[in-house]
């Protein structure tokens, strides 16, 4: 993997609301490790070749799909609770402030390190720095870094963070629109849930139209990495959120969904098998070539991958997100307290890993594409985890506490006179 090549990363962390879904923390940990595997596999050359391993390692979008779905699942929960239960929707101002505190402090540190260490020869103007610090660089039609990259050196994975931030901004408006449609005419809880699921399905279909629009009459490569292209993966998480909230309703439909969720949880292994089969189909020529063969990607292969990853993500996230009366092996394993502690480091692991990879190769002088995956992965994992732990203690944890205080202040009852 050359420095000018884009990388496929994980995505940003999310604050888990009260009554947290511990098993989802474990899912985030596994996905974060899978992303690191993908990056190291790229720079050591495991992506190249014709064997099954090369095809599997080339499909990094699968990891991104899981992270986007987790964002949709966790961040939409307060709005879904308001829609199908009781209480007002969350305050938008506090929600956005918490998002800023959760994402940007650590990102700013990493971005400044990457710009100073690898990009001083190209980042000449203040705007060159500002657009990166504000995660606006993915929208730059004439970037100051090589156009084949999605970001400056050391920050190639941040395109997913930019998509996540755009989802954060759109979510309050999207949730309000879904609530308006779902509640129209004083609809019952069951009807609201059905309308919300239908709305998410219709919005997801728009992504397929978007794939067409960015190709005709002229292909616009940079628009390939904007939110509309990936919305179905967020929608999967939002839809699972609606189903889990609906299952708590004391209605006829809620009871049916509750039984269905219990069946899903009890058959998690079957769901994971279907997910693996879908991923296996994508990791063939059906999903397109491993490396670009044309300046304009084949739209049929792109649509196939979008569909397969959406279904794959549903089969992965659904059995993890549901909360059966008796915890299953999945919930016991992924919901272990150790997983929750490791999940605190997942964002730091994401933001530091590309910088660590470049520093490791600069220090060791190791040749790229040497097929030596294990030593590189071990060294990068250790260094990235250490940096993630320090960043969590010094930056992320204090920022999270501040965000929780803001939320508590908003929801606290007024003082009695």
mmCIF file of C-alpha atoms in Angstrom:
data_model
loop_
_atom_site.group_PDB
_atom_site.id
_atom_site.type_symbol
_atom_site.label_atom_id
_atom_site.label_comp_id
_atom_site.label_asym_id
_atom_site.label_seq_id
_atom_site.Cartn_x
_atom_site.Cartn_y
_atom_site.Cartn_z
ATOM 1 C CA UNK A 1 0.000 0.000 0.000
ATOM 2 C CA UNK A 2 1.613 3.217 -1.166
ATOM 3 C CA UNK A 3 1.129 6.458 0.706
ATOM 4 C CA UNK A 4 -0.886 7.879 -2.161
ATOM 5 C CA UNK A 5 -3.421 5.059 -2.023
ATOM 6 C CA UNK A 6 -6.698 5.533 -0.151
ATOM 7 C CA UNK A 7 -7.311 3.370 2.863
ATOM 8 C CA UNK A 8 -10.506 1.835 4.106
ATOM 9 C CA UNK A 9 -10.951 2.500 7.816
ATOM 10 C CA UNK A 10 -13.209 2.193 10.686
ATOM 11 C CA UNK A 11 -15.422 5.023 11.638
ATOM 12 C CA UNK A 12 -16.000 7.305 14.542
ATOM 13 C CA UNK A 13 -17.130 6.181 17.972
ATOM 14 C CA UNK A 14 -20.545 6.886 19.353
ATOM 15 C CA UNK A 15 -21.669 7.601 22.872
ATOM 16 C CA UNK A 16 -23.816 4.744 24.107
ATOM 17 C CA UNK A 17 -26.927 5.981 25.886
ATOM 18 C CA UNK A 18 -28.033 4.812 29.261
ATOM 19 C CA UNK A 19 -29.224 1.202 29.277
ATOM 20 C CA UNK A 20 -26.281 0.603 26.965
ATOM 21 C CA UNK A 21 -26.072 -2.220 24.493
ATOM 22 C CA UNK A 22 -22.959 -3.930 25.813
ATOM 23 C CA UNK A 23 -22.853 -6.533 23.055
ATOM 24 C CA UNK A 24 -22.610 -3.774 20.466
ATOM 25 C CA UNK A 25 -19.411 -2.638 22.207
ATOM 26 C CA UNK A 26 -17.924 -6.044 21.491
ATOM 27 C CA UNK A 27 -19.000 -5.806 17.870
ATOM 28 C CA UNK A 28 -17.212 -2.467 17.584
ATOM 29 C CA UNK A 29 -14.023 -4.000 19.001
ATOM 30 C CA UNK A 30 -14.047 -6.839 16.473
ATOM 31 C CA UNK A 31 -14.761 -4.467 13.604
ATOM 32 C CA UNK A 32 -11.955 -2.146 14.708
ATOM 33 C CA UNK A 33 -9.495 -5.037 14.714
ATOM 34 C CA UNK A 34 -10.741 -6.108 11.285
ATOM 35 C CA UNK A 35 -10.023 -2.624 9.948
ATOM 36 C CA UNK A 36 -6.462 -2.758 11.225
ATOM 37 C CA UNK A 37 -6.067 -6.185 9.632
ATOM 38 C CA UNK A 38 -7.222 -4.699 6.333
ATOM 39 C CA UNK A 39 -4.755 -1.806 6.457
ATOM 40 C CA UNK A 40 -1.774 -3.950 7.381
ATOM 41 C CA UNK A 41 -2.763 -6.519 4.769
ATOM 42 C CA UNK A 42 -2.668 -3.750 2.185
ATOM 43 C CA UNK A 43 0.789 -2.457 2.990
ATOM 44 C CA UNK A 44 2.278 -5.943 3.324
ATOM 45 C CA UNK A 45 0.803 -7.015 -0.013
ATOM 46 C CA UNK A 46 -1.803 -9.575 1.031
ATOM 47 C CA UNK A 47 -4.369 -7.723 -1.082
ATOM 48 C CA UNK A 48 -2.575 -8.693 -4.259
ATOM 49 C CA UNK A 49 -2.695 -12.027 -5.983
ATOM 50 C CA UNK A 50 -5.488 -14.307 -7.121
ATOM 51 C CA UNK A 51 -6.062 -16.508 -4.087
ATOM 52 C CA UNK A 52 -9.105 -16.410 -1.778
ATOM 53 C CA UNK A 53 -7.155 -14.546 0.908
ATOM 54 C CA UNK A 54 -6.398 -11.690 -1.478
ATOM 55 C CA UNK A 55 -10.074 -11.346 -2.385
ATOM 56 C CA UNK A 56 -11.171 -11.381 1.257
ATOM 57 C CA UNK A 57 -8.581 -8.795 2.263
ATOM 58 C CA UNK A 58 -9.558 -6.500 -0.599
ATOM 59 C CA UNK A 59 -13.140 -5.980 0.600
ATOM 60 C CA UNK A 60 -12.549 -3.405 3.314
ATOM 61 C CA UNK A 61 -15.968 -1.810 2.810
ATOM 62 C CA UNK A 62 -17.490 -4.619 4.853
ATOM 63 C CA UNK A 63 -15.896 -3.251 8.018
ATOM 64 C CA UNK A 64 -17.090 0.261 7.214
ATOM 65 C CA UNK A 65 -20.655 -1.000 6.743
ATOM 66 C CA UNK A 66 -20.672 -2.457 10.268
ATOM 67 C CA UNK A 67 -19.451 0.773 11.823
ATOM 68 C CA UNK A 68 -21.960 2.923 9.948
ATOM 69 C CA UNK A 69 -24.780 0.617 11.032
ATOM 70 C CA UNK A 70 -23.649 0.853 14.664
ATOM 71 C CA UNK A 71 -23.697 4.659 14.381
ATOM 72 C CA UNK A 72 -27.248 4.566 13.039
ATOM 73 C CA UNK A 73 -28.341 2.108 15.733
ATOM 74 C CA UNK A 74 -26.959 3.967 18.736
ATOM 75 C CA UNK A 75 -27.471 7.565 17.697
ATOM 76 C CA UNK A 76 -31.066 7.129 16.532
ATOM 77 C CA UNK A 77 -32.143 5.464 19.803
ATOM 78 C CA UNK A 78 -33.365 8.620 21.603
ATOM 79 C CA UNK A 79 -35.490 9.623 18.613
ATOM 80 C CA UNK A 80 -36.847 6.089 18.165
ATOM 81 C CA UNK A 81 -37.714 5.963 21.858
ATOM 82 C CA UNK A 82 -39.606 9.243 21.546
ATOM 83 C CA UNK A 83 -41.373 8.052 18.390
ATOM 84 C CA UNK A 84 -42.524 4.688 19.740
ATOM 85 C CA UNK A 85 -42.559 5.325 23.459
ATOM 86 C CA UNK A 86 -42.878 8.485 25.455
ATOM 87 C CA UNK A 87 -40.990 11.662 26.125
ATOM 88 C CA UNK A 88 -39.652 14.425 23.919
ATOM 89 C CA UNK A 89 -36.922 13.920 21.322
ATOM 90 C CA UNK A 90 -33.376 14.779 22.409
ATOM 91 C CA UNK A 91 -32.233 18.388 22.363
ATOM 92 C CA UNK A 92 -30.435 19.091 19.111
ATOM 93 C CA UNK A 93 -28.013 21.646 20.551
ATOM 94 C CA UNK A 94 -26.746 19.346 23.300
ATOM 95 C CA UNK A 95 -26.677 16.405 20.889
ATOM 96 C CA UNK A 96 -24.441 18.299 18.459
ATOM 97 C CA UNK A 97 -22.200 19.604 21.239
ATOM 98 C CA UNK A 98 -21.693 16.055 22.493
ATOM 99 C CA UNK A 99 -20.839 14.914 18.981
ATOM 100 C CA UNK A 100 -18.258 17.664 18.622
ATOM 101 C CA UNK A 101 -16.718 16.824 21.997
ATOM 102 C CA UNK A 102 -16.663 13.124 21.156
ATOM 103 C CA UNK A 103 -15.045 13.418 17.746
ATOM 104 C CA UNK A 104 -12.969 16.516 17.241
ATOM 105 C CA UNK A 105 -10.551 16.943 20.185
ATOM 106 C CA UNK A 106 -8.648 13.723 19.486
ATOM 107 C CA UNK A 107 -9.063 14.093 15.733
ATOM 108 C CA UNK A 108 -7.551 17.586 15.807
ATOM 109 C CA UNK A 109 -4.465 16.267 17.587
ATOM 110 C CA UNK A 110 -4.008 13.435 15.096
ATOM 111 C CA UNK A 111 -4.671 15.697 12.097
ATOM 112 C CA UNK A 112 -2.110 18.249 13.264
ATOM 113 C CA UNK A 113 0.478 15.508 13.774
ATOM 114 C CA UNK A 114 -0.166 14.091 10.290
ATOM 115 C CA UNK A 115 -0.116 17.480 8.585
ATOM 116 C CA UNK A 116 3.087 18.511 10.329
ATOM 117 C CA UNK A 117 4.864 15.168 9.893
ATOM 118 C CA UNK A 118 3.929 14.234 6.332
ATOM 119 C CA UNK A 119 2.329 17.166 4.505
ATOM 120 C CA UNK A 120 4.237 20.388 5.191
ATOM 121 C CA UNK A 121 5.572 20.454 1.652
ATOM 122 C CA UNK A 122 2.033 20.589 0.195
ATOM 123 C CA UNK A 123 -0.199 22.254 2.811
ATOM 124 C CA UNK A 124 0.764 25.856 2.082
ATOM 125 C CA UNK A 125 -2.262 28.025 2.881
ATOM 126 C CA UNK A 126 -4.361 28.316 6.082
ATOM 127 C CA UNK A 127 -7.339 26.865 4.215
ATOM 128 C CA UNK A 128 -5.327 23.734 3.418
ATOM 129 C CA UNK A 129 -5.185 23.098 7.158
ATOM 130 C CA UNK A 130 -8.672 24.346 8.022
ATOM 131 C CA UNK A 131 -10.530 22.095 5.579
ATOM 132 C CA UNK A 132 -8.760 19.057 7.001
ATOM 133 C CA UNK A 133 -9.360 20.092 10.620
ATOM 134 C CA UNK A 134 -13.077 20.604 9.900
ATOM 135 C CA UNK A 135 -13.365 17.349 7.912
ATOM 136 C CA UNK A 136 -14.362 19.256 4.791
ATOM 137 C CA UNK A 137 -11.519 17.900 2.696
ATOM 138 C CA UNK A 138 -13.658 15.154 1.106
ATOM 139 C CA UNK A 139 -15.733 17.888 -0.572
ATOM 140 C CA UNK A 140 -12.743 19.669 -2.137
ATOM 141 C CA UNK A 141 -13.021 19.223 -5.946
ATOM 142 C CA UNK A 142 -9.379 20.233 -6.467
ATOM 143 C CA UNK A 143 -7.472 18.887 -3.445
ATOM 144 C CA UNK A 144 -3.911 19.958 -2.725
ATOM 145 C CA UNK A 145 -2.884 16.332 -2.181
ATOM 146 C CA UNK A 146 -2.716 13.810 -5.071
ATOM 147 C CA UNK A 147 -6.210 13.249 -6.430
ATOM 148 C CA UNK A 148 -5.865 9.453 -6.162
ATOM 149 C CA UNK A 149 -5.915 9.880 -2.371
ATOM 150 C CA UNK A 150 -8.999 10.604 -0.323
ATOM 151 C CA UNK A 151 -7.039 12.711 2.164
ATOM 152 C CA UNK A 152 -3.499 13.868 2.989
ATOM 153 C CA UNK A 153 -0.847 11.317 3.939
ATOM 154 C CA UNK A 154 -1.496 9.834 7.374
ATOM 155 C CA UNK A 155 -5.203 10.695 7.249
ATOM 156 C CA UNK A 156 -6.391 8.478 4.385
ATOM 157 C CA UNK A 157 -8.894 6.722 6.635
ATOM 158 C CA UNK A 158 -10.660 9.929 7.662
ATOM 159 C CA UNK A 159 -13.087 9.901 4.752
ATOM 160 C CA UNK A 160 -15.370 7.690 6.843
ATOM 161 C CA UNK A 161 -15.145 10.132 9.729
ATOM 162 C CA UNK A 162 -16.284 12.895 7.379
ATOM 163 C CA UNK A 163 -19.249 10.750 6.330
ATOM 164 C CA UNK A 164 -20.061 10.054 9.961
ATOM 165 C CA UNK A 165 -20.039 13.772 10.769
ATOM 166 C CA UNK A 166 -22.367 14.498 7.859
ATOM 167 C CA UNK A 167 -24.710 11.824 9.226
ATOM 168 C CA UNK A 168 -24.586 13.482 12.653
ATOM 169 C CA UNK A 169 -25.676 16.761 11.093
ATOM 170 C CA UNK A 170 -28.451 15.216 9.016
ATOM 171 C CA UNK A 171 -29.833 12.900 11.717
ATOM 172 C CA UNK A 172 -31.928 15.452 13.693
ATOM 173 C CA UNK A 173 -33.611 16.630 10.486
ATOM 174 C CA UNK A 174 -34.049 13.085 9.241
ATOM 175 C CA UNK A 175 -35.488 11.928 12.567
ATOM 176 C CA UNK A 176 -37.914 14.865 12.620
ATOM 177 C CA UNK A 177 -39.068 14.081 9.078
ATOM 178 C CA UNK A 178 -39.578 10.389 9.892
ATOM 179 C CA UNK A 179 -41.509 11.314 13.044
ATOM 180 C CA UNK A 180 -43.723 13.727 11.083
ATOM 181 C CA UNK A 181 -44.609 11.057 8.545
ATOM 182 C CA UNK A 182 -44.962 8.270 11.109
ATOM 183 C CA UNK A 183 -47.245 10.214 13.456
ATOM 184 C CA UNK A 184 -49.484 11.713 10.779
ATOM 185 C CA UNK A 185 -53.166 11.311 11.542
ATOM 186 C CA UNK A 186 -52.594 10.259 15.140
ATOM 187 C CA UNK A 187 -51.249 6.873 14.100
ATOM 188 C CA UNK A 188 -50.873 4.033 16.587
ATOM 189 C CA UNK A 189 -47.494 2.793 17.787
ATOM 190 C CA UNK A 190 -47.602 -0.161 15.401
ATOM 191 C CA UNK A 191 -48.399 2.087 12.456
ATOM 192 C CA UNK A 192 -45.651 4.522 13.431
ATOM 193 C CA UNK A 193 -43.099 1.724 13.471
ATOM 194 C CA UNK A 194 -44.210 0.412 10.081
ATOM 195 C CA UNK A 195 -44.103 3.879 8.549
ATOM 196 C CA UNK A 196 -40.640 4.552 9.980
ATOM 197 C CA UNK A 197 -39.301 1.299 8.517
ATOM 198 C CA UNK A 198 -40.912 2.062 5.162
ATOM 199 C CA UNK A 199 -39.404 5.559 5.134
ATOM 200 C CA UNK A 200 -35.929 4.181 5.841
ATOM 201 C CA UNK A 201 -36.338 1.639 3.053
ATOM 202 C CA UNK A 202 -37.403 4.251 0.518
ATOM 203 C CA UNK A 203 -34.586 6.595 1.494
ATOM 204 C CA UNK A 204 -32.111 3.742 1.078
ATOM 205 C CA UNK A 205 -33.304 3.137 -2.461
ATOM 206 C CA UNK A 206 -32.220 6.682 -3.234
ATOM 207 C CA UNK A 207 -28.590 5.597 -2.861
ATOM 208 C CA UNK A 208 -28.902 3.458 -5.963
ATOM 209 C CA UNK A 209 -30.113 6.485 -7.899
ATOM 210 C CA UNK A 210 -27.195 8.434 -6.476
ATOM 211 C CA UNK A 211 -24.751 5.862 -7.869
ATOM 212 C CA UNK A 212 -26.227 6.558 -11.298
ATOM 213 C CA UNK A 213 -26.205 10.341 -10.929
ATOM 214 C CA UNK A 214 -22.515 10.565 -10.042
ATOM 215 C CA UNK A 215 -21.645 8.671 -13.236
ATOM 216 C CA UNK A 216 -23.781 10.461 -15.799
ATOM 217 C CA UNK A 217 -23.116 12.446 -17.836
ATOM 218 C CA UNK A 218 -19.609 12.576 -16.284
ATOM 219 C CA UNK A 219 -18.218 10.458 -13.445
ATOM 220 C CA UNK A 220 -17.440 12.561 -10.367
ATOM 221 C CA UNK A 221 -15.111 10.398 -8.298
ATOM 222 C CA UNK A 222 -15.076 12.475 -5.130
ATOM 223 C CA UNK A 223 -18.884 12.302 -4.800
ATOM 224 C CA UNK A 224 -18.457 8.548 -4.454
ATOM 225 C CA UNK A 225 -17.297 9.196 -0.863
ATOM 226 C CA UNK A 226 -20.248 11.269 0.378
ATOM 227 C CA UNK A 227 -23.103 10.250 2.678
ATOM 228 C CA UNK A 228 -25.793 9.436 0.048
ATOM 229 C CA UNK A 229 -23.574 6.665 -1.333
ATOM 230 C CA UNK A 230 -23.503 4.850 2.011
ATOM 231 C CA UNK A 231 -26.830 5.763 3.585
ATOM 232 C CA UNK A 232 -28.328 2.214 3.459
ATOM 233 C CA UNK A 233 -25.716 1.072 5.987
ATOM 234 C CA UNK A 234 -26.763 3.764 8.451
ATOM 235 C CA UNK A 235 -30.391 2.924 7.693
ATOM 236 C CA UNK A 236 -29.816 -0.704 8.683
ATOM 237 C CA UNK A 237 -28.822 0.423 12.165
ATOM 238 C CA UNK A 238 -31.753 2.829 12.374
ATOM 239 C CA UNK A 239 -34.171 0.113 11.253
ATOM 240 C CA UNK A 240 -32.817 -2.339 13.826
ATOM 241 C CA UNK A 241 -33.238 0.404 16.416
ATOM 242 C CA UNK A 242 -36.895 0.832 15.410
ATOM 243 C CA UNK A 243 -37.494 -2.914 15.671
ATOM 244 C CA UNK A 244 -35.893 -3.215 19.099
ATOM 245 C CA UNK A 245 -37.883 -0.247 20.415
ATOM 246 C CA UNK A 246 -41.066 -1.567 18.823
ATOM 247 C CA UNK A 247 -40.532 -4.914 20.548
ATOM 248 C CA UNK A 248 -40.909 -3.144 23.913
ATOM 249 C CA UNK A 249 -44.323 -1.729 23.040
ATOM 250 C CA UNK A 250 -47.339 -3.233 24.757
ATOM 251 C CA UNK A 251 -49.197 -3.699 21.478
ATOM 252 C CA UNK A 252 -50.160 -6.592 19.242
ATOM 253 C CA UNK A 253 -47.453 -5.670 16.735
ATOM 254 C CA UNK A 254 -44.924 -5.142 19.507
ATOM 255 C CA UNK A 255 -45.601 -8.631 20.844
ATOM 256 C CA UNK A 256 -45.056 -10.176 17.407
ATOM 257 C CA UNK A 257 -41.812 -8.275 16.937
ATOM 258 C CA UNK A 258 -40.702 -9.282 20.434
ATOM 259 C CA UNK A 259 -41.151 -12.974 19.607
ATOM 260 C CA UNK A 260 -39.367 -12.461 16.308
ATOM 261 C CA UNK A 261 -36.433 -10.752 18.048
ATOM 262 C CA UNK A 262 -36.180 -13.668 20.473
ATOM 263 C CA UNK A 263 -35.972 -16.044 17.504
ATOM 264 C CA UNK A 264 -33.293 -13.903 15.870
ATOM 265 C CA UNK A 265 -31.229 -13.879 19.079
ATOM 266 C CA UNK A 266 -31.601 -17.637 19.514
ATOM 267 C CA UNK A 267 -30.425 -18.253 15.944
ATOM 268 C CA UNK A 268 -27.504 -15.832 15.870
ATOM 269 C CA UNK A 269 -25.216 -18.480 14.417
ATOM 270 C CA UNK A 270 -27.488 -18.899 11.391
ATOM 271 C CA UNK A 271 -27.603 -15.119 10.906
ATOM 272 C CA UNK A 272 -23.807 -14.927 10.992
ATOM 273 C CA UNK A 273 -23.600 -17.765 8.496
ATOM 274 C CA UNK A 274 -25.846 -15.868 6.057
ATOM 275 C CA UNK A 275 -23.672 -12.783 6.591
ATOM 276 C CA UNK A 276 -20.542 -14.786 5.822
ATOM 277 C CA UNK A 277 -22.108 -16.186 2.654
ATOM 278 C CA UNK A 278 -23.029 -12.702 1.466
ATOM 279 C CA UNK A 279 -19.518 -11.477 2.158
ATOM 280 C CA UNK A 280 -18.159 -14.497 0.317
ATOM 281 C CA UNK A 281 -20.179 -13.548 -2.763
ATOM 282 C CA UNK A 282 -18.809 -10.005 -2.642
ATOM 283 C CA UNK A 283 -15.254 -11.370 -2.329
ATOM 284 C CA UNK A 284 -15.500 -12.727 -5.887
ATOM 285 C CA UNK A 285 -15.546 -11.046 -9.298
ATOM 286 C CA UNK A 286 -19.282 -10.465 -8.722
ATOM 287 C CA UNK A 287 -18.279 -7.609 -6.437
ATOM 288 C CA UNK A 288 -15.942 -6.112 -9.008
ATOM 289 C CA UNK A 289 -12.150 -6.293 -9.355
ATOM 290 C CA UNK A 290 -9.884 -6.200 -6.289
ATOM 291 C CA UNK A 291 -8.098 -3.123 -7.622
ATOM 292 C CA UNK A 292 -9.513 -0.463 -9.986
ATOM 293 C CA UNK A 293 -9.404 -1.503 -13.629
ATOM 294 C CA UNK A 294 -11.052 1.612 -15.039
ATOM 295 C CA UNK A 295 -11.378 5.312 -14.244
ATOM 296 C CA UNK A 296 -15.148 4.755 -13.989
ATOM 297 C CA UNK A 297 -16.126 1.856 -11.663
ATOM 298 C CA UNK A 298 -18.712 -0.576 -12.972
ATOM 299 C CA UNK A 299 -22.097 0.514 -11.634
ATOM 300 C CA UNK A 300 -23.476 -3.051 -11.618
ATOM 301 C CA UNK A 301 -20.705 -4.265 -9.313
ATOM 302 C CA UNK A 302 -21.114 -1.189 -7.082
ATOM 303 C CA UNK A 303 -24.847 -1.797 -6.740
ATOM 304 C CA UNK A 304 -24.256 -5.467 -6.003
ATOM 305 C CA UNK A 305 -21.783 -4.630 -3.234
ATOM 306 C CA UNK A 306 -24.086 -1.999 -1.768
ATOM 307 C CA UNK A 307 -26.974 -4.490 -1.646
ATOM 308 C CA UNK A 308 -24.925 -7.413 -0.338
ATOM 309 C CA UNK A 309 -23.202 -5.358 2.360
ATOM 310 C CA UNK A 310 -26.537 -3.916 3.476
ATOM 311 C CA UNK A 311 -28.023 -7.391 3.934
ATOM 312 C CA UNK A 312 -24.801 -8.697 5.466
ATOM 313 C CA UNK A 313 -24.822 -5.861 8.004
ATOM 314 C CA UNK A 314 -28.429 -6.595 8.914
ATOM 315 C CA UNK A 315 -27.581 -10.248 9.645
ATOM 316 C CA UNK A 316 -24.597 -9.194 11.767
ATOM 317 C CA UNK A 317 -26.127 -6.334 13.747
ATOM 318 C CA UNK A 318 -29.641 -7.644 14.385
ATOM 319 C CA UNK A 319 -28.786 -10.632 16.622
ATOM 320 C CA UNK A 320 -26.308 -8.490 18.550
ATOM 321 C CA UNK A 321 -28.627 -5.507 19.081
ATOM 322 C CA UNK A 322 -31.721 -7.375 20.272
ATOM 323 C CA UNK A 323 -31.981 -7.977 24.001
ATOM 324 C CA UNK A 324 -33.561 -11.377 24.707
ATOM 325 C CA UNK A 325 -34.910 -12.240 28.149
ATOM 326 C CA UNK A 326 -32.116 -14.803 28.548
ATOM 327 C CA UNK A 327 -28.712 -13.654 27.213
ATOM 328 C CA UNK A 328 -27.363 -15.804 24.401
ATOM 329 C CA UNK A 329 -23.754 -16.852 23.835
ATOM 330 C CA UNK A 330 -23.369 -13.835 21.547
ATOM 331 C CA UNK A 331 -24.446 -11.401 24.250
ATOM 332 C CA UNK A 332 -22.312 -13.094 26.877
ATOM 333 C CA UNK A 333 -19.207 -13.017 24.668
ATOM 334 C CA UNK A 334 -19.564 -9.595 23.057
ATOM 335 C CA UNK A 335 -21.099 -8.060 26.157
ATOM 336 C CA UNK A 336 -18.280 -9.081 28.477
ATOM 337 C CA UNK A 337 -16.990 -6.145 30.587
ATOM 338 C CA UNK A 338 -13.581 -6.496 28.949
ATOM 339 C CA UNK A 339 -15.175 -5.729 25.597
ATOM 340 C CA UNK A 340 -16.701 -2.532 26.950
ATOM 341 C CA UNK A 341 -13.300 -1.403 28.200
ATOM 342 C CA UNK A 342 -11.659 -2.238 24.900
ATOM 343 C CA UNK A 343 -14.415 -0.385 23.030
ATOM 344 C CA UNK A 344 -13.218 2.807 24.728
ATOM 345 C CA UNK A 345 -10.004 2.469 22.723
ATOM 346 C CA UNK A 346 -11.585 1.729 19.337
ATOM 347 C CA UNK A 347 -11.703 5.361 18.174
ATOM 348 C CA UNK A 348 -8.103 5.983 19.164
ATOM 349 C CA UNK A 349 -7.043 2.799 17.382
ATOM 350 C CA UNK A 350 -8.814 4.082 14.280
ATOM 351 C CA UNK A 351 -7.350 7.576 14.169
ATOM 352 C CA UNK A 352 -3.743 6.643 15.006
ATOM 353 C CA UNK A 353 -3.165 3.491 12.977
ATOM 354 C CA UNK A 354 -2.232 4.991 9.595
ATOM 355 C CA UNK A 355 0.289 7.385 11.162
ATOM 356 C CA UNK A 356 1.742 4.483 13.150
ATOM 357 C CA UNK A 357 2.065 2.403 9.985
ATOM 358 C CA UNK A 358 4.043 5.120 8.180
ATOM 359 C CA UNK A 359 6.254 5.822 11.203
ATOM 360 C CA UNK A 360 6.927 2.099 11.630
ATOM 361 C CA UNK A 361 8.065 1.736 8.030
ATOM 362 C CA UNK A 362 10.149 4.921 8.186
ATOM 363 C CA UNK A 363 11.931 3.744 11.344
ATOM 364 C CA UNK A 364 12.479 0.120 10.373
ATOM 365 C CA UNK A 365 13.172 0.641 6.679
ATOM 366 C CA UNK A 366 11.123 -2.480 5.985
ATOM 367 C CA UNK A 367 10.154 -2.851 2.313
ATOM 368 C CA UNK A 368 6.493 -2.624 1.429
ATOM 369 C CA UNK A 369 4.632 -5.621 -0.006
ATOM 370 C CA UNK A 370 6.968 -8.126 1.643
ATOM 371 C CA UNK A 371 4.119 -10.445 2.730
ATOM 372 C CA UNK A 372 5.265 -10.263 6.377
ATOM 373 C CA UNK A 373 1.888 -9.579 7.957
ATOM 374 C CA UNK A 374 2.398 -10.829 11.523
ATOM 375 C CA UNK A 375 5.351 -8.660 12.645
ATOM 376 C CA UNK A 376 3.865 -5.519 11.116
ATOM 377 C CA UNK A 377 0.408 -6.151 12.568
ATOM 378 C CA UNK A 378 1.816 -6.891 16.025
ATOM 379 C CA UNK A 379 3.946 -3.746 16.139
ATOM 380 C CA UNK A 380 1.231 -1.459 14.763
ATOM 381 C CA UNK A 381 -1.443 -2.900 17.052
ATOM 382 C CA UNK A 382 0.739 -2.434 20.133
ATOM 383 C CA UNK A 383 1.752 1.140 19.314
ATOM 384 C CA UNK A 384 -1.746 2.191 18.212
ATOM 385 C CA UNK A 385 -3.312 0.684 21.337
ATOM 386 C CA UNK A 386 -0.862 2.538 23.578
ATOM 387 C CA UNK A 387 -1.606 5.835 21.850
ATOM 388 C CA UNK A 388 -5.339 5.083 22.010
ATOM 389 C CA UNK A 389 -5.135 4.423 25.752
ATOM 390 C CA UNK A 390 -3.252 7.660 26.401
ATOM 391 C CA UNK A 391 -5.649 9.610 24.200
ATOM 392 C CA UNK A 392 -8.642 8.116 25.968
ATOM 393 C CA UNK A 393 -7.392 9.077 29.424
ATOM 394 C CA UNK A 394 -6.158 12.552 28.503
ATOM 395 C CA UNK A 395 -8.650 13.687 25.848
ATOM 396 C CA UNK A 396 -11.601 11.393 25.184
ATOM 397 C CA UNK A 397 -12.684 10.612 28.741
ATOM 398 C CA UNK A 398 -12.702 14.239 29.961
ATOM 399 C CA UNK A 399 -14.573 15.313 26.811
ATOM 400 C CA UNK A 400 -17.123 12.527 27.310
ATOM 401 C CA UNK A 401 -17.681 13.539 30.938
ATOM 402 C CA UNK A 402 -18.267 17.123 29.848
ATOM 403 C CA UNK A 403 -20.791 15.946 27.261
ATOM 404 C CA UNK A 404 -22.644 13.869 29.851
ATOM 405 C CA UNK A 405 -22.809 16.862 32.164
ATOM 406 C CA UNK A 406 -24.359 18.915 29.395
ATOM 407 C CA UNK A 407 -26.983 16.219 28.855
ATOM 408 C CA UNK A 408 -27.689 15.943 32.582
ATOM 409 C CA UNK A 409 -28.089 19.699 32.874
ATOM 410 C CA UNK A 410 -30.592 19.694 30.003
ATOM 411 C CA UNK A 411 -32.724 16.896 31.410
ATOM 412 C CA UNK A 412 -32.551 17.877 35.090
ATOM 413 C CA UNK A 413 -35.894 19.044 36.529
ATOM 414 C CA UNK A 414 -36.164 22.743 37.360
ATOM 415 C CA UNK A 415 -35.509 23.694 40.978
ATOM 416 C CA UNK A 416 -38.545 23.824 43.243
ATOM 417 C CA UNK A 417 -39.587 27.289 44.311
#
